Coordinates of C-alpha atoms in Angstrom, one line a residue:
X194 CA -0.7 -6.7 2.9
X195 CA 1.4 -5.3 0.7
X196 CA 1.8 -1.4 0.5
X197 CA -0.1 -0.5 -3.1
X198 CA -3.0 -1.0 -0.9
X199 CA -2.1 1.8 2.2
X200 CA -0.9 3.4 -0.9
X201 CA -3.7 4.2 -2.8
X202 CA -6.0 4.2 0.2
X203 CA -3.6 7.0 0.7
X204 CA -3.9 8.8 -2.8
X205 CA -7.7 8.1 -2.4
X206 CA -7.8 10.5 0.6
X207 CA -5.7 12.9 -0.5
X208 CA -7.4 13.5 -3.7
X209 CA -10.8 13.9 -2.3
X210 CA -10.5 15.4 1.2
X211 CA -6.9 17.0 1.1
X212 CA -3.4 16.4 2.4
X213 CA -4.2 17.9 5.9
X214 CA -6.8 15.5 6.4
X215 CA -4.8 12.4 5.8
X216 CA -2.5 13.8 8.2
X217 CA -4.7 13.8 10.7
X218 CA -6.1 10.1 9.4
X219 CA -2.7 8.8 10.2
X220 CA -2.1 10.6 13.7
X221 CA -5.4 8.8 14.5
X222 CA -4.3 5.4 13.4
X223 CA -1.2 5.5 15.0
X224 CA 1.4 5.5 12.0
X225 CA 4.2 6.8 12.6
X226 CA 5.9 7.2 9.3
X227 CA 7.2 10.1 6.8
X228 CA 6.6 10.4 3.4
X229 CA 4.1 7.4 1.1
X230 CA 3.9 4.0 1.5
X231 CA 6.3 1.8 -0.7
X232 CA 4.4 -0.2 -3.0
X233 CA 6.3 -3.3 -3.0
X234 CA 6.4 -3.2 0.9
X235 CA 5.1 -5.7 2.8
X236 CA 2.9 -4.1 5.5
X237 CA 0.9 -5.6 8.6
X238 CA -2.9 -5.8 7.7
X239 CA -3.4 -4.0 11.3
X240 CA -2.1 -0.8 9.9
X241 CA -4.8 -1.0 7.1
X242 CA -7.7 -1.5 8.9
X243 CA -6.4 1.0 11.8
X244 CA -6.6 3.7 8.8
X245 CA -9.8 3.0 7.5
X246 CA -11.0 3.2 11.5
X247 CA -9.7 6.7 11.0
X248 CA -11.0 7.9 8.4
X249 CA -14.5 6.8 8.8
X250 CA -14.4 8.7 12.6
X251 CA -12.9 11.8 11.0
X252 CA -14.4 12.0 7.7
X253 CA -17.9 10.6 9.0
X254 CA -19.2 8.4 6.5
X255 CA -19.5 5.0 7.1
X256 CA -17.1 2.3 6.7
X257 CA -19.2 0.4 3.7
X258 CA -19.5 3.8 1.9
X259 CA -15.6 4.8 2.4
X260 CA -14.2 0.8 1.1
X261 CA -17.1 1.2 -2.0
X262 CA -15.1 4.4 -2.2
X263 CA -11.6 2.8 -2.0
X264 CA -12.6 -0.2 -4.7
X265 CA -13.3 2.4 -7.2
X266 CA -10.1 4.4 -5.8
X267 CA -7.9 0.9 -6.0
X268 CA -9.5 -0.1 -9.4
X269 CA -8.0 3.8 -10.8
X270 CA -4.8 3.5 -9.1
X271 CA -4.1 0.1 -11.1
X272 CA -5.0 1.2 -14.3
X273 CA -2.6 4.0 -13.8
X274 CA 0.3 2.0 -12.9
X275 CA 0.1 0.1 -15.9
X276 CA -2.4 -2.6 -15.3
X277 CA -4.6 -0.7 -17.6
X278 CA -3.9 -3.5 -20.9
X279 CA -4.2 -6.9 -18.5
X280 CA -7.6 -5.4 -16.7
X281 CA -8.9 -4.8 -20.3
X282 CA -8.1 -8.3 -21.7
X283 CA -9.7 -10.4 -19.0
X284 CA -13.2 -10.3 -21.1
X285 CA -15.3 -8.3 -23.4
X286 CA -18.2 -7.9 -20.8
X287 CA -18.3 -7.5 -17.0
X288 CA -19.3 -11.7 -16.8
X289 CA -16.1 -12.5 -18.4
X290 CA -14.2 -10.3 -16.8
X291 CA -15.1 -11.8 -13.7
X292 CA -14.6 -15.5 -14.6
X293 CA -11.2 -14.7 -15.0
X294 CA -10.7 -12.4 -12.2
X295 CA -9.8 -15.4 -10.3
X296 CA -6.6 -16.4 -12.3
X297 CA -5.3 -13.2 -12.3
X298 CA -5.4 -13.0 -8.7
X299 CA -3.5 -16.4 -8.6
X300 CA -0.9 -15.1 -11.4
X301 CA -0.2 -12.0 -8.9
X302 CA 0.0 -14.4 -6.2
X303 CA 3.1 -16.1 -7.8
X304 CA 4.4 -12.6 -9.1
X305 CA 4.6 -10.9 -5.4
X306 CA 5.9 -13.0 -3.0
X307 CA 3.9 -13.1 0.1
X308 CA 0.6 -11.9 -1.3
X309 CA -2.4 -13.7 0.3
X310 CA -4.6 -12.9 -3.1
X311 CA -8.5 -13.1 -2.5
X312 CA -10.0 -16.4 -4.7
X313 CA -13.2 -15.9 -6.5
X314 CA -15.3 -17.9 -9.3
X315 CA -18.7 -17.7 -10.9
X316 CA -22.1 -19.3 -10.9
X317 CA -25.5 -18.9 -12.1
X318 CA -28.4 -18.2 -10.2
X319 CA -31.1 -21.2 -10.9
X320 CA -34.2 -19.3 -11.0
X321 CA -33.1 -16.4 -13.3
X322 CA -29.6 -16.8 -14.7
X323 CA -28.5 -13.5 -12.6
X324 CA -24.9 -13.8 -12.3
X325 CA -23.1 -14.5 -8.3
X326 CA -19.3 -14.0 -7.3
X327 CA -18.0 -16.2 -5.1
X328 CA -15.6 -14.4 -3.0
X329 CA -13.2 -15.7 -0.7
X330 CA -11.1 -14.1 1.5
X331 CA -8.9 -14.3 5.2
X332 CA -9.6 -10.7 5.7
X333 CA -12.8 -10.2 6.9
X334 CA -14.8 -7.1 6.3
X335 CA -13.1 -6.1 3.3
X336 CA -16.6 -7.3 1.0
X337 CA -17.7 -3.6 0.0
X338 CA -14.0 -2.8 -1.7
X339 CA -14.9 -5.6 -3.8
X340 CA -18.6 -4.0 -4.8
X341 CA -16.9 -0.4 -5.6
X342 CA -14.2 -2.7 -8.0
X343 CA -16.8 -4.3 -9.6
X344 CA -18.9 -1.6 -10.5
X345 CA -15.5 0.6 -11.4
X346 CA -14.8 -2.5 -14.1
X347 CA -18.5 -2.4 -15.4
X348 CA -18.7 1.3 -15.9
X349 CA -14.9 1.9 -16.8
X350 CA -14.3 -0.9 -18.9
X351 CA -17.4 -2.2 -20.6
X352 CA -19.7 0.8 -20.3
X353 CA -22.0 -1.3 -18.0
X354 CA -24.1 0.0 -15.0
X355 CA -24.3 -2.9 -12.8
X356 CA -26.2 -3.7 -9.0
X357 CA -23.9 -5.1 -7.1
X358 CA -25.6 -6.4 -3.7
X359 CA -24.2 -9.1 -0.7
X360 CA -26.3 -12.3 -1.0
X361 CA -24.6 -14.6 2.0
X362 CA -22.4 -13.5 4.4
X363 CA -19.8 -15.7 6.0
X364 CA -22.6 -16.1 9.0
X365 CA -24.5 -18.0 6.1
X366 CA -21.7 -19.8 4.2
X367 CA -18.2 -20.3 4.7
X368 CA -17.7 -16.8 1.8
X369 CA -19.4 -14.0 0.7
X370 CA -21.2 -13.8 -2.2
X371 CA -22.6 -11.1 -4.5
X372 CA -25.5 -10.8 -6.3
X373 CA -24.6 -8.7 -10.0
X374 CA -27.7 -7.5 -12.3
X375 CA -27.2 -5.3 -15.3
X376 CA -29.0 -1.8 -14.7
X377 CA -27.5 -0.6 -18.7
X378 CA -25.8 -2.2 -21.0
X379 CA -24.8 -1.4 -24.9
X380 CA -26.3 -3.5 -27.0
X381 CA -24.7 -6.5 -27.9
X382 CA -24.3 -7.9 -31.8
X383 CA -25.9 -11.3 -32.6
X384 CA -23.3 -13.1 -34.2
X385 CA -24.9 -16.0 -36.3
X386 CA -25.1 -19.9 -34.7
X387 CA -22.4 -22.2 -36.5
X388 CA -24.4 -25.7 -36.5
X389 CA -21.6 -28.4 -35.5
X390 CA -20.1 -30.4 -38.0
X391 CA -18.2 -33.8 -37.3
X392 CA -15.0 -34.0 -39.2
X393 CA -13.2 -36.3 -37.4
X394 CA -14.1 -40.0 -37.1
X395 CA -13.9 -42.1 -33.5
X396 CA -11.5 -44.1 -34.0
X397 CA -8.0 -43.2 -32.2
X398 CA -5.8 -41.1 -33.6
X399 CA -3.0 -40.8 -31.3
X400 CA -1.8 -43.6 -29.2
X401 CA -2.2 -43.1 -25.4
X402 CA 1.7 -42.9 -25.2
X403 CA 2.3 -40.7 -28.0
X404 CA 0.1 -38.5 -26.2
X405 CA 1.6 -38.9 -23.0
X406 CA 4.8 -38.0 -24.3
X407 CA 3.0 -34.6 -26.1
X408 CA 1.7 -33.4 -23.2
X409 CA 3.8 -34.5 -20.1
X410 CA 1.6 -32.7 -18.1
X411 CA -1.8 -33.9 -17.8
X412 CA -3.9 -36.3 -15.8
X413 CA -7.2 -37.7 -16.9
X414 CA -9.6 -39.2 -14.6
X415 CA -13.5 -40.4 -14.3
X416 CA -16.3 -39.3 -12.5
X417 CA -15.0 -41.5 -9.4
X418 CA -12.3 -38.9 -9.7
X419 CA -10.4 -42.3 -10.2
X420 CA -6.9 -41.6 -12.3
X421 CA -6.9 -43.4 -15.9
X422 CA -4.0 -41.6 -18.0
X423 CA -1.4 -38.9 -16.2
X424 CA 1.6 -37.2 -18.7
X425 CA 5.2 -39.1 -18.2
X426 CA 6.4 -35.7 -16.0
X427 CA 3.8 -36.1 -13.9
X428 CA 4.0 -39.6 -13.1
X429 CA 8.3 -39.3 -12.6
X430 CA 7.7 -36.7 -9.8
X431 CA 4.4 -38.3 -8.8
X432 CA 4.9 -41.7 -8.2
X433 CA 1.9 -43.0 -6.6
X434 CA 0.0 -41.4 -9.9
X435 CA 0.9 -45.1 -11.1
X436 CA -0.7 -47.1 -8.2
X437 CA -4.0 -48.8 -9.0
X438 CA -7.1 -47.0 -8.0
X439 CA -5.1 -43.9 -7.2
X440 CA -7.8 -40.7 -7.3
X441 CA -7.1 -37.2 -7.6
X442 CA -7.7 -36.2 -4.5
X443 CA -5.6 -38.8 -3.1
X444 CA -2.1 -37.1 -4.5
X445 CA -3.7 -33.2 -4.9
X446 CA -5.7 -30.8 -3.4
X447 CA -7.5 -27.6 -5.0
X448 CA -6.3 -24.5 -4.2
X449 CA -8.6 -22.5 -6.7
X450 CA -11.5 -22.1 -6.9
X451 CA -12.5 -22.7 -3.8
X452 CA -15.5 -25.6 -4.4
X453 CA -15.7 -29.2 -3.5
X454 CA -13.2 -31.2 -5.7
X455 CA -16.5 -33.2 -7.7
X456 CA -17.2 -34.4 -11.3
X457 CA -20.2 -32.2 -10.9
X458 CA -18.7 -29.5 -9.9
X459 CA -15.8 -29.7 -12.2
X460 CA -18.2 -29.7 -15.1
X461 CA -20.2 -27.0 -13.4
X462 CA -17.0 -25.0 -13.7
X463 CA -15.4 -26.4 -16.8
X464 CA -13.8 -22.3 -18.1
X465 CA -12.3 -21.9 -14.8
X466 CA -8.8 -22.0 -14.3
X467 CA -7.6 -24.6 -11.9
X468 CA -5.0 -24.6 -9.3
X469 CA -4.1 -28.0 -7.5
X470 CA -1.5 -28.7 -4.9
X471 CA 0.5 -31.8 -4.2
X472 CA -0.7 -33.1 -0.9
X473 CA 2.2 -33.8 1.7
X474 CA 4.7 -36.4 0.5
X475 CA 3.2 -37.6 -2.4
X476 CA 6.6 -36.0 -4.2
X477 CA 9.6 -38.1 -4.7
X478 CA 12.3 -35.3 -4.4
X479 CA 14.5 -35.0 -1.9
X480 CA 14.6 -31.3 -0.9
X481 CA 14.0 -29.0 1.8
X482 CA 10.4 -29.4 3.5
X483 CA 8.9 -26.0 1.7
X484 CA 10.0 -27.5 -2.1
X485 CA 8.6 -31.0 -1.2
X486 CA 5.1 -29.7 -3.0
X487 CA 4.2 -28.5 -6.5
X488 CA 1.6 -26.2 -7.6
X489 CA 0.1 -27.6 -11.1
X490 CA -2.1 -24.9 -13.0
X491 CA -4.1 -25.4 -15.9
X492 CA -7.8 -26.1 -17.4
X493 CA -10.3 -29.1 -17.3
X494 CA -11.5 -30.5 -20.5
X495 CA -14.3 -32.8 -20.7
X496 CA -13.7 -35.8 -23.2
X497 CA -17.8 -36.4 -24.1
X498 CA -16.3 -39.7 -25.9
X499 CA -14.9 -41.4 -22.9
X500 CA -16.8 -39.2 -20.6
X501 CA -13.4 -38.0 -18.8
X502 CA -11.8 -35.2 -17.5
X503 CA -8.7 -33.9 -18.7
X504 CA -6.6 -31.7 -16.5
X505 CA -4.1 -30.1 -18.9
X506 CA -1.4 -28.3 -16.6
X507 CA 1.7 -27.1 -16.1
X508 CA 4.2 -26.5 -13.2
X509 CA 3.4 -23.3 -11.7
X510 CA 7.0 -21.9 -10.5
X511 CA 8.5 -18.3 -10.0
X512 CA 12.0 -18.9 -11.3
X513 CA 14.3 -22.0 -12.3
X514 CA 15.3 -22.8 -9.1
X515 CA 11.7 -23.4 -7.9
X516 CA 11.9 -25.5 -11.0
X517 CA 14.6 -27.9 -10.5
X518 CA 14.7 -27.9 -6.7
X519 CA 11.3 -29.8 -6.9
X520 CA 12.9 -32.4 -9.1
X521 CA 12.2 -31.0 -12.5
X522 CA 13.3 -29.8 -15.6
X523 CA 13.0 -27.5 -18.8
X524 CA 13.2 -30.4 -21.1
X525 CA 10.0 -31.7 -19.1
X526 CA 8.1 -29.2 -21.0
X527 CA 7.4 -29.5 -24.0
X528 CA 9.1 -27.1 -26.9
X529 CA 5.1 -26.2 -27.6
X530 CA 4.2 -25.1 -24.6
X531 CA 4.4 -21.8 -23.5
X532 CA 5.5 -22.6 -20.0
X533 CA 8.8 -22.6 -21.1
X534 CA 9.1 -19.2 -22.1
X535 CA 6.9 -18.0 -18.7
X536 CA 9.5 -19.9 -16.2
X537 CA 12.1 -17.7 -18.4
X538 CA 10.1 -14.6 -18.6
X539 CA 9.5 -15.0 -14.2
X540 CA 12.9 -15.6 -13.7
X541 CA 14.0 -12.2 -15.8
X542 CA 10.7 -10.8 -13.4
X543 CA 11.7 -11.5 -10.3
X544 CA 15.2 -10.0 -11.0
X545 CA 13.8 -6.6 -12.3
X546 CA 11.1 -7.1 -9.2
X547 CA 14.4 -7.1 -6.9
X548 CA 16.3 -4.1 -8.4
X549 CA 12.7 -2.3 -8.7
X550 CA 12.0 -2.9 -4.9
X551 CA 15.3 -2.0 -3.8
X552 CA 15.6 1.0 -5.5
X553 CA 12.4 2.3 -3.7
X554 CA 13.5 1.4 -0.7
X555 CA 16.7 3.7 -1.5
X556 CA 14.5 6.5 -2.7
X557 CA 12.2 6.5 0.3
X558 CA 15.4 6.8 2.6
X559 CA 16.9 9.6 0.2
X560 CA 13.7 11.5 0.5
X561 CA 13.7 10.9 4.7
X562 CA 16.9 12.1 4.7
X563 CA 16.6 15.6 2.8
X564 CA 13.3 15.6 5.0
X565 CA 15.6 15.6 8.2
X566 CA 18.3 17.9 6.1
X567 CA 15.6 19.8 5.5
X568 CA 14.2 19.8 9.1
X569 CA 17.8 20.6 10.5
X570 CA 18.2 23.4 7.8
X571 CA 15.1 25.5 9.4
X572 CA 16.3 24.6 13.1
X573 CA 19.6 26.5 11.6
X574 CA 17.6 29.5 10.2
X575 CA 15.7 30.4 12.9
X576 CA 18.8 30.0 15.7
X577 CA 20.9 32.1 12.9
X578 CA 17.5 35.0 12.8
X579 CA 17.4 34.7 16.8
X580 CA 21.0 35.9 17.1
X581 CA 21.8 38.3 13.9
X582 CA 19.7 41.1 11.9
X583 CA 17.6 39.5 9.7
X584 CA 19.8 41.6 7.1
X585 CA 22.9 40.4 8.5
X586 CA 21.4 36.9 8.8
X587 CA 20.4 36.6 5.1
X588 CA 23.8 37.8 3.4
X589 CA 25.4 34.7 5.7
X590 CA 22.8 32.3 4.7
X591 CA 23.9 33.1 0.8
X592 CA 27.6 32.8 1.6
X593 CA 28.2 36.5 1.3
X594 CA 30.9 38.8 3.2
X595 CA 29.3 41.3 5.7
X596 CA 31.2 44.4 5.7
X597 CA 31.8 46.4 9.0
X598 CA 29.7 49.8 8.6
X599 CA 29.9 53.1 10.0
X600 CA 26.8 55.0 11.8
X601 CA 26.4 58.3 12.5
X602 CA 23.7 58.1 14.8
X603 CA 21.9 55.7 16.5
X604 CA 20.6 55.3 20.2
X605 CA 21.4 52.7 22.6
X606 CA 19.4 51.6 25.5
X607 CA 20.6 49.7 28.9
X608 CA 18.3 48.2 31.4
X609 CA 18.6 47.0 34.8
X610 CA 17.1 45.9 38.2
X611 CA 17.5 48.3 40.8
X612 CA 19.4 46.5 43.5
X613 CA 19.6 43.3 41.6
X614 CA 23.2 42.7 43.2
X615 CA 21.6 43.1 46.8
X616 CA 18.5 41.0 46.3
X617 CA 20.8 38.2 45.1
X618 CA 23.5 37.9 48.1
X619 CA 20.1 38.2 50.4
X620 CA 18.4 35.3 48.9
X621 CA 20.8 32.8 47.7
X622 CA 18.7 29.8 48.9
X623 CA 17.1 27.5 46.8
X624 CA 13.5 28.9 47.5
X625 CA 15.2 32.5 46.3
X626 CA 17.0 31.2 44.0
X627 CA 14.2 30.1 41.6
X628 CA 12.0 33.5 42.5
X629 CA 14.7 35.2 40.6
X630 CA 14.8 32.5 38.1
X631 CA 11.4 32.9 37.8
X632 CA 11.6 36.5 37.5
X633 CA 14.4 36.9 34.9
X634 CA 12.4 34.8 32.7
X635 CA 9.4 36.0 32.6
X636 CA 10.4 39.8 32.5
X637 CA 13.1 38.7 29.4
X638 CA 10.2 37.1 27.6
X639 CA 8.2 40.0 27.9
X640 CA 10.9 42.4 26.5
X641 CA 11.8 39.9 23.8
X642 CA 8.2 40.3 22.8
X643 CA 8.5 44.1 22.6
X644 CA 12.1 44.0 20.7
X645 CA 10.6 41.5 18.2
X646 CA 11.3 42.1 14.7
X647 CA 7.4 42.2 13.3
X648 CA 6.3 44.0 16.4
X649 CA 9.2 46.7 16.3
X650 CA 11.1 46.6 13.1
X651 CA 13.4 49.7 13.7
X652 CA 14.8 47.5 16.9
X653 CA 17.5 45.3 17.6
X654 CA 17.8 43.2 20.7
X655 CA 21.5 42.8 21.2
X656 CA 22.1 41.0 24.3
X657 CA 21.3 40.1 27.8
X658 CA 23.8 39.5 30.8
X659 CA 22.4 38.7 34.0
X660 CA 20.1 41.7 34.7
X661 CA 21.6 43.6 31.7
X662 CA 19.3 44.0 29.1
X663 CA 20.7 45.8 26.1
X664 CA 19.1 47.1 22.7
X665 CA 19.3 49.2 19.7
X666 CA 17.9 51.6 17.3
X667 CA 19.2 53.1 14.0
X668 CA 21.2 49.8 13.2
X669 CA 21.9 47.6 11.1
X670 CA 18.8 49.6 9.3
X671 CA 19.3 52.7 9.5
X672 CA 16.4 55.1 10.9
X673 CA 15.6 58.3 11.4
X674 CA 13.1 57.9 14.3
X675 CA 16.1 55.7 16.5
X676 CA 15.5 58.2 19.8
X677 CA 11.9 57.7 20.1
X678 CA 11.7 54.4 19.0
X679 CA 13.9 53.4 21.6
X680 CA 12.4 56.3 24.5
X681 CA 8.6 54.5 23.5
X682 CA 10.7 50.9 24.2
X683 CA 11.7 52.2 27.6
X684 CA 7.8 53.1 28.6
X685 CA 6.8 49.7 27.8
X686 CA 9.9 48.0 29.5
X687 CA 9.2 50.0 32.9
X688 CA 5.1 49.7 32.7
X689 CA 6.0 45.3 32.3
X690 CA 8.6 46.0 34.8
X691 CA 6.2 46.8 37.3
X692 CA 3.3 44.6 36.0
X693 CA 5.2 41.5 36.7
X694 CA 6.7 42.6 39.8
X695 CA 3.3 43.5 41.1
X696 CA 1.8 40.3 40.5
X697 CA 5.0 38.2 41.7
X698 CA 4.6 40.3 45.0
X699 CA 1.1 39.0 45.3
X700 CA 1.5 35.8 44.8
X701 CA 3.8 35.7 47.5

């Protein structure tokens, strides 16, 4: 999956519960990572599904409600990464929209390579017209992100309130489907019936290999799905196109939309967009294995004279090598067909796609690396603060000279165990040697505690050697209260002294 999806799942969170929280989401889910997720990443779909776990057991609201959430969420995050202009074209009203939801899905498809796109496509229901989206998709559970999408699109874009409920589940059928009624809708403008006028007459105009010539890639075929007429491209990389009684389902097989490859349903679905695939070693190109197929995309036009179907298509390929590696050319499409300048445009595409993806990949490790700088840079400060005066400590930090001063009067203090020396050479085991382990440290902690800047700021912990514990008072800040300060450190130093002695002699 690839990262725009963690990534505004991610912005989704943020927004609405806080930074904090996603932290905690992705502690949860087990993702280890710094910093966002890259949009043009490639992801595993594990690491999606292990965040939404998350966030519905810390947030507590259930997973239907947080994906509805996330659809409207993913819908936003589109729009604002410049999809805005291609979301608002797709149709004037949600219906259209959707009926063409499914070749945008397939266009992405061929612009990110790798994407596993959902397919939908559109029908009627018999009894009342209501509309129902076919929606079909290898991830399963994901139905309620397409529910918050849709009624993000209806409200956003066409000022619609739509009900959006799941009719079959893949328990019933082999996809999901929705169920869409209009709750509020502006009011449409009647435009005015144009009554049909005949202008041309039925007799031929174009010769069948004129026209085969015009539009090398098309192949018309009967309601036996039996192949009368196929475009002179088509047949040179198609061979078998030529053989009698060839069908259409004998050389391809439909990719979108997903429905049984029949007349009926064809003319049941005559303003979809179609995608058909070669079927294995129907090509005559000799190529690697993954080349050996061809993906033809295009619309099916029923011919009421002849009662055909046309399939005007073209080659869908990412760049010119995809082109010509599966045995074609740009002088197979025609000058008028726009084909020409998309294989142009995708090749120009998937060079700015490279640089694009590349340079986030660069950014992302810039920014984890001034995150470690960074990181390094407080583990710096606070050893530098553990070992100077803060005062001393801050004019290093800026680069700046520390000049040697002179103090009248300040008051030192030295501490020591009373026959440290003794109790050493008397106990130089390994049993005694970790009591007086034990008992340095914890009696050093506890003075560090009372020499601590925020508890004591008029004292300055200079060193410790052994049993030597040395501090003072009066500098580098002067003071004029450095005696007492440092007489009121003593009491506390001897009443510890003999608090953790005490207890060390009873627990022994």
């Amino acid at each position: 999956m690839y990262g725009f999806v963690n990534y505004a799942l991610e912005l989704l969170v943020i927004k609405t519960f806080g930074e904090e929280i996603w932290e905690k989401i992705k502690k949860d889910a087990e993702v280890q990572m710094e910093g966002m997720f890259l949009v043009r990443q490639i992801y595993e779909d594990e690491i999606t599904y292990n965040l939404i776990s998350s966030a519905v057991d810390i947030l507590k609201i259930p997973a239907t409600a947080i994906l509805e959430l996330f659809g409207n969420a993913f819908f936003e995050f589109c729009q604002d990464s410049g999809y805005d202009k291609i979301l608002q074209v797709l149709g004037a009203t949600p219906r259209d929209f959707l009926q063409n939801l499914d070749a945008l899905h397939d266009h992405l498809g061929t612009l990110y390579p790798g994407m596993k796109a959902p397919s939908f496509r559109c029908t009627e229901r018999p009894e009342d017209g209501a509309l129902v989206l076919h929606y079909y998709s290898d991830r399963p559970g994901l139905e309620y992100i397409v529910i918050g999408i849709v009624k993000a699109v209806a409200s956003k874009l066409h000022g619609t309130e739509v009900d959006v409920q799941i009719l079959k589940t893949k328990n019933d059928v082999d996809h999901i489907q929705f169920l869409i009624t209009e709750k509020s809708a502006p009011q449409k403008q009647q435009l005015p019936e144009i009554a049909e006028i005949e202008t041309l007459s039925l007799e031929p105009k174009v010769s069948a290999a004129t026209f085969c010539r015009i539009f090398p890639f098309h192949i018309m075929f009967d309601r036996n799905l039996k192949i009368v007429q196929t475009g002179y491209s088509v047949a040179r990389v198609i061979p078998k196109v030529t053989s009698p009684n060839c069908k259409v389902t004998d050389i391809l097989d439909p990719v979108r939309p997903h429905l049984e490859f029949t007349f009926a349903n064809i003319l049941s679905h005559i303003n979809t967009i179609y995608v058909l695939k070669t079927r294995p070693d129907v090509m005559c190109v000799d190529t690697q294995p993954e080349y050996r197929s061809l993906r033809l995309k295009g619309q099916m036009l029923y011919v009421p004279e002849t009662d055909l179907v046309i399939f005007l298509c073209y080659p869908s390929v990412m760049n010119l090598d995809d082109l010509t590696r599966r045995g074609l050319f740009i002088s197979d499409i025609p000058i008028h067909d726009a084909t020409r300048d998309l294989v142009l445009m995708s090749e120009q595409f998937e060079a700015d796609y490279k640089l694009t993806r590349n340079l986030e990949i660069l950014t992302d490790k810039l920014q984890q690396t001034y995150r470690e700088l960074d990181s390094e840079k407080k583990k710096t400060d606070r050893l530098l603060y553990s070992v100077l005066p803060i005062s001393v400590a801050n004019e290093l930090r800026h680069k700046r000279p520390v000049p040697a001063k002179r103090y009248d009067c300040v008051t030192l203090l030295f501490s020591g165990i009373v026959g440290f020396a003794k109790y050493c050479a008397t106990h130089s085991d390994s049993k005694g040697v970790m009591v007086i382990v034990n008992l340095l440290n914890q009696l050093y902690t506890e003075f560090d505690v009372l020499t601590d800047h925020k508890r004591n700021p008029n004292i300055y912990k200079v060193e410790t050697v052994g049993d030597k514990y040395m501090a003072v008072s009066g500098l580098p800040e002067p003071c004029t209260t450095h005696a007492r300060d440092i007489a009121k450190l003593a009491l506390d130093m001897m009443a510890v002294s003999q608090r953790i002695t005490r207890t060390m002699y009873h627990s022994r």
